[in-house]
Coordinates of N, CA and C in Angstrom, one line a residue:
X72 N 117.9 98.5 95.0 CA 118.7 99.7 95.3 C 118.6 100.9 93.9
X73 N 118.3 101.9 94.4 CA 118.2 102.9 93.3 C 119.8 103.4 92.9
X74 N 120.1 103.9 91.7 CA 121.2 104.3 91.2 C 121.0 105.7 90.2
X75 N 121.7 106.6 90.7 CA 121.5 107.7 89.9 C 122.7 108.0 89.1
X76 N 122.7 108.4 87.9 CA 124.1 108.5 87.2 C 123.6 109.6 86.0
X77 N 124.6 110.1 85.3 CA 124.3 111.1 84.2 C 125.4 110.6 83.4
X78 N 125.1 110.4 82.3 CA 126.0 109.9 81.1 C 126.9 108.6 81.6
X79 N 127.3 107.8 80.8 CA 128.0 106.8 81.3 C 129.3 106.6 80.1
X80 N 130.3 105.8 80.7 CA 131.4 105.4 80.0 C 131.8 104.0 79.9
X81 N 131.2 103.3 78.9 CA 131.7 101.7 79.1 C 133.2 101.3 79.2
X82 N 133.4 100.6 80.1 CA 134.8 100.4 80.4 C 135.1 99.1 80.3
X83 N 134.3 98.3 79.9 CA 134.4 96.6 79.7 C 135.4 96.5 78.7
X84 N 136.6 95.5 78.9 CA 137.4 95.4 78.0 C 138.5 96.3 77.8
X85 N 138.2 97.4 78.4 CA 139.4 98.5 78.2 C 140.1 98.5 79.6
X86 N 141.2 99.1 79.7 CA 142.2 99.4 80.5 C 141.8 100.4 81.4
X87 N 141.7 100.3 82.3 CA 141.2 101.5 83.4 C 142.3 102.0 84.4
X88 N 142.6 103.5 84.5 CA 143.6 103.6 85.7 C 142.7 104.5 86.6
X89 N 142.6 104.2 87.9 CA 142.2 104.8 89.0 C 143.1 105.9 89.1
X90 N 142.8 107.3 89.0 CA 143.6 108.6 89.1 C 143.7 109.0 90.7
X91 N 142.8 108.6 91.4 CA 142.6 109.0 92.7 C 141.5 108.5 93.6
X92 N 141.7 108.6 94.8 CA 140.5 107.9 95.8 C 140.4 109.1 96.8
X93 N 139.1 109.5 97.1 CA 138.9 110.5 98.2 C 139.1 112.1 97.7
X94 N 138.9 112.1 96.5 CA 139.4 113.4 95.9 C 138.2 114.1 95.5
X95 N 138.1 115.5 95.3 CA 136.9 116.2 94.8 C 136.5 115.6 93.3
X96 N 135.3 115.7 93.1 CA 134.9 115.2 92.0 C 133.7 116.0 91.4
X97 N 133.5 116.3 90.1 CA 132.4 117.0 89.5 C 131.3 116.1 88.9
X98 N 130.0 116.3 89.6 CA 129.0 115.5 89.0 C 128.0 116.7 88.3
X99 N 128.0 116.6 87.0 CA 127.3 117.8 86.6 C 127.9 119.3 86.8
X100 N 127.2 119.9 87.2 CA 127.7 121.3 87.7 C 128.0 121.2 89.2
X101 N 128.0 120.0 90.0 CA 128.2 120.2 91.3 C 129.4 119.7 91.8
X102 N 130.1 120.4 92.6 CA 131.7 119.8 93.2 C 131.2 119.1 94.4
X103 N 131.7 117.7 94.3 CA 131.5 116.9 95.4 C 132.8 116.5 96.2
X104 N 132.7 116.7 97.2 CA 134.0 116.7 98.0 C 134.0 115.3 98.8
X105 N 135.1 114.9 99.3 CA 135.3 113.4 99.8 C 134.4 113.8 101.2
X106 N 133.8 112.8 101.7 CA 132.9 112.7 102.9 C 131.6 113.2 102.9
X107 N 131.3 114.1 101.8 CA 130.1 114.8 101.7 C 128.8 113.5 101.6
X108 N 127.9 114.1 102.3 CA 126.9 113.2 102.4 C 125.8 113.5 101.2
X109 N 125.2 112.4 100.5 CA 124.2 112.5 99.6 C 123.0 112.1 99.6
X110 N 122.0 113.2 99.5 CA 120.8 112.9 99.5 C 120.1 113.0 98.3
X111 N 119.4 111.9 97.8 CA 118.7 111.8 96.5 C 117.3 111.4 96.6
X112 N 116.6 112.0 95.6 CA 115.1 111.6 95.6 C 114.9 111.8 94.0
X113 N 113.7 111.6 93.8 CA 113.2 111.7 92.1 C 113.6 113.3 91.7
X114 N 113.6 114.0 92.7 CA 113.7 115.4 92.2 C 115.2 115.9 91.7
X115 N 116.1 114.9 92.5 CA 117.7 115.2 92.3 C 118.4 115.0 93.0
X116 N 119.8 115.4 93.4 CA 120.6 115.1 94.1 C 121.2 116.3 94.9
X117 N 121.3 116.1 96.2 CA 122.0 117.2 97.0 C 123.2 116.6 97.6
X118 N 124.3 117.4 97.6 CA 125.5 117.0 98.3 C 125.8 118.0 99.5
X119 N 125.9 117.5 100.8 CA 125.8 118.3 101.9 C 127.1 117.9 102.5
X120 N 127.9 118.9 102.7 CA 129.0 119.0 103.8 C 128.8 118.1 105.0
X121 N 129.9 117.6 105.5 CA 129.5 116.8 106.6 C 129.1 117.6 108.0
X122 N 129.8 119.0 108.0 CA 129.6 119.7 109.2 C 128.4 120.5 109.0
X123 N 127.5 120.4 108.0 CA 126.3 120.8 107.9 C 125.1 119.7 108.0
X124 N 125.3 118.4 107.8 CA 124.3 117.6 107.9 C 123.3 117.8 109.2
X125 N 123.8 117.7 110.5 CA 122.8 117.9 111.4 C 122.0 119.2 111.4
X126 N 122.5 120.2 110.9 CA 121.5 121.3 110.9 C 120.5 121.3 109.4
X127 N 120.7 120.6 108.5 CA 119.8 120.2 107.5 C 119.0 119.1 107.8
X128 N 119.3 118.2 108.7 CA 118.4 117.4 109.2 C 117.2 117.8 110.0
X129 N 117.9 118.8 110.9 CA 117.1 119.3 111.8 C 116.0 120.4 111.3
X130 N 116.5 121.2 110.4 CA 115.6 122.1 109.6 C 114.5 121.2 109.0
X131 N 114.8 120.2 108.2 CA 113.8 119.1 107.8 C 112.8 118.6 108.6
X132 N 113.2 118.5 109.9 CA 112.4 117.7 110.8 C 111.2 119.0 111.2
X133 N 111.9 120.2 111.6 CA 110.9 121.4 111.9 C 110.0 121.6 110.8
X134 N 110.4 121.7 109.5 CA 109.6 122.0 108.2 C 108.5 121.0 108.1
X135 N 108.7 119.6 108.4 CA 108.2 118.4 108.2 C 106.7 118.7 109.4
X136 N 107.4 119.1 110.6 CA 106.2 119.0 111.7 C 105.3 120.1 111.4
X137 N 105.9 121.5 110.9 CA 105.2 122.7 110.5 C 104.1 122.1 109.4
X138 N 104.5 121.7 108.4 CA 103.5 121.2 107.3 C 102.6 120.1 107.9
X139 N 102.8 119.2 108.8 CA 102.0 118.4 109.5 C 100.7 119.0 110.2
X140 N 101.4 120.0 110.9 CA 100.3 120.6 111.7 C 99.5 121.7 111.0
X141 N 99.9 122.2 110.0 CA 99.0 122.9 108.8 C 97.9 122.2 108.5
X142 N 98.6 120.9 107.7 CA 97.5 120.0 107.2 C 96.4 119.5 108.2
X143 N 96.9 119.3 109.5 CA 96.0 118.9 110.5 C 94.9 119.7 110.9
X144 N 95.6 121.1 111.1 CA 94.6 122.1 111.3 C 93.5 122.5 110.1
X145 N 94.1 122.3 108.9 CA 93.1 122.1 107.8 C 92.1 121.2 107.8
X146 N 92.5 120.1 108.0 CA 91.6 118.8 108.0 C 90.5 119.1 109.0
X147 N 90.5 120.0 110.1 CA 89.7 119.8 111.1 C 88.3 120.8 110.5
X148 N 88.6 121.8 109.4 CA 87.8 122.5 108.7 C 87.3 123.6 109.6
X149 N 88.2 124.0 110.8 CA 87.6 124.9 111.5 C 88.3 126.2 111.2
X150 N 89.6 126.2 110.5 CA 90.4 127.2 110.4 C 90.4 127.2 108.5
X151 N 90.6 128.6 108.3 CA 90.8 128.7 106.5 C 92.6 128.8 106.4
X152 N 92.6 128.4 105.0 CA 94.1 128.3 104.6 C 94.7 129.9 105.0
X153 N 94.2 131.0 105.0 CA 94.5 132.2 105.2 C 95.1 132.2 106.7
X154 N 94.1 131.7 107.6 CA 94.3 131.6 109.4 C 95.7 130.7 109.4
X155 N 95.8 129.7 108.6 CA 96.9 128.7 108.8 C 98.2 129.2 108.5
X156 N 98.0 129.6 107.1 CA 99.3 129.9 106.3 C 99.8 131.5 106.3
X157 N 98.8 132.3 106.7 CA 99.1 133.5 106.9 C 99.6 133.8 108.2
X158 N 99.9 135.1 108.6 CA 100.2 135.4 110.0 C 99.4 134.7 111.2
X159 N 99.9 133.9 112.0 CA 99.1 133.3 113.1 C 98.8 134.3 114.2
X160 N 97.4 133.7 114.6 CA 97.0 134.5 116.0 C 97.9 134.0 117.3
X161 N 98.0 134.7 118.0 CA 98.9 134.2 119.2 C 98.6 132.8 119.7
X162 N 97.2 132.6 119.9 CA 96.9 131.3 120.0 C 97.3 130.2 119.4
X163 N 97.0 130.4 118.1 CA 97.7 129.3 117.0 C 99.1 129.2 117.0
X164 N 99.8 130.3 117.1 CA 101.2 130.5 117.3 C 101.7 129.3 118.4
X165 N 100.9 129.5 119.6 CA 101.4 128.5 120.7 C 101.0 127.4 120.3
X166 N 99.7 126.9 119.8 CA 99.5 125.6 119.5 C 100.7 125.0 118.4
X167 N 100.9 125.6 117.6 CA 101.8 125.2 116.3 C 103.2 125.1 117.4
X168 N 103.6 125.9 118.0 CA 105.0 125.9 118.7 C 105.1 124.6 119.5
X169 N 103.7 124.2 120.2 CA 103.8 123.1 121.3 C 103.9 121.8 120.2
X170 N 103.3 122.0 118.9 CA 102.9 120.4 118.3 C 104.5 120.3 117.7
X171 N 105.3 121.3 117.3 CA 106.5 121.1 116.6 C 107.4 120.5 118.0
X172 N 107.5 121.2 119.2 CA 108.4 120.8 120.2 C 107.7 119.1 120.4
X173 N 106.6 118.8 120.5 CA 106.3 117.4 120.6 C 106.9 116.4 119.8
X174 N 106.8 117.2 118.6 CA 107.4 116.2 117.2 C 108.6 116.0 117.2
X175 N 109.5 117.3 117.6 CA 110.7 117.3 117.4 C 112.0 117.5 118.6
X176 N 111.1 117.8 119.6 CA 111.8 117.9 120.9 C 112.8 119.2 120.9
X177 N 112.3 120.2 120.0 CA 113.2 121.7 119.7 C 112.1 122.7 119.9
X178 N 112.2 123.5 120.3 CA 111.4 124.8 120.0 C 111.6 125.6 118.8
X179 N 110.7 125.8 117.8 CA 110.9 126.6 116.8 C 111.5 128.1 117.0
X180 N 112.4 128.5 116.2 CA 112.6 129.7 116.0 C 111.6 130.9 115.8
X181 N 111.8 132.2 115.8 CA 110.6 133.1 115.7 C 111.1 133.4 114.1
X182 N 111.9 132.9 113.3 CA 112.1 133.5 111.9 C 110.8 133.5 111.3
X183 N 109.9 132.8 111.4 CA 108.7 132.6 110.5 C 107.5 133.1 111.1

């Protein structure tokens, strides 16, 4: 099990008083509220409010599907990076949208 921590305070042999449970705490410069979901990796920690978890997960799935499609298309050596990462032709846009739908079950928005 991985553990992430910043600084430590040895408490062995000392009396400790718990001043609160399920209260906001500060970790580094971040304010962490009770029920926040913690996402951690080598890059750092993210504290996600519970009402935003679904949106964050869905956004991550869409982003991964887009990245997977781009790498798949580049690996065919049929397209250049400019064709894949630049403005897409209508046919490539349709292919990417269909790939994303197959992977996520959701249609991508037109923001990109």
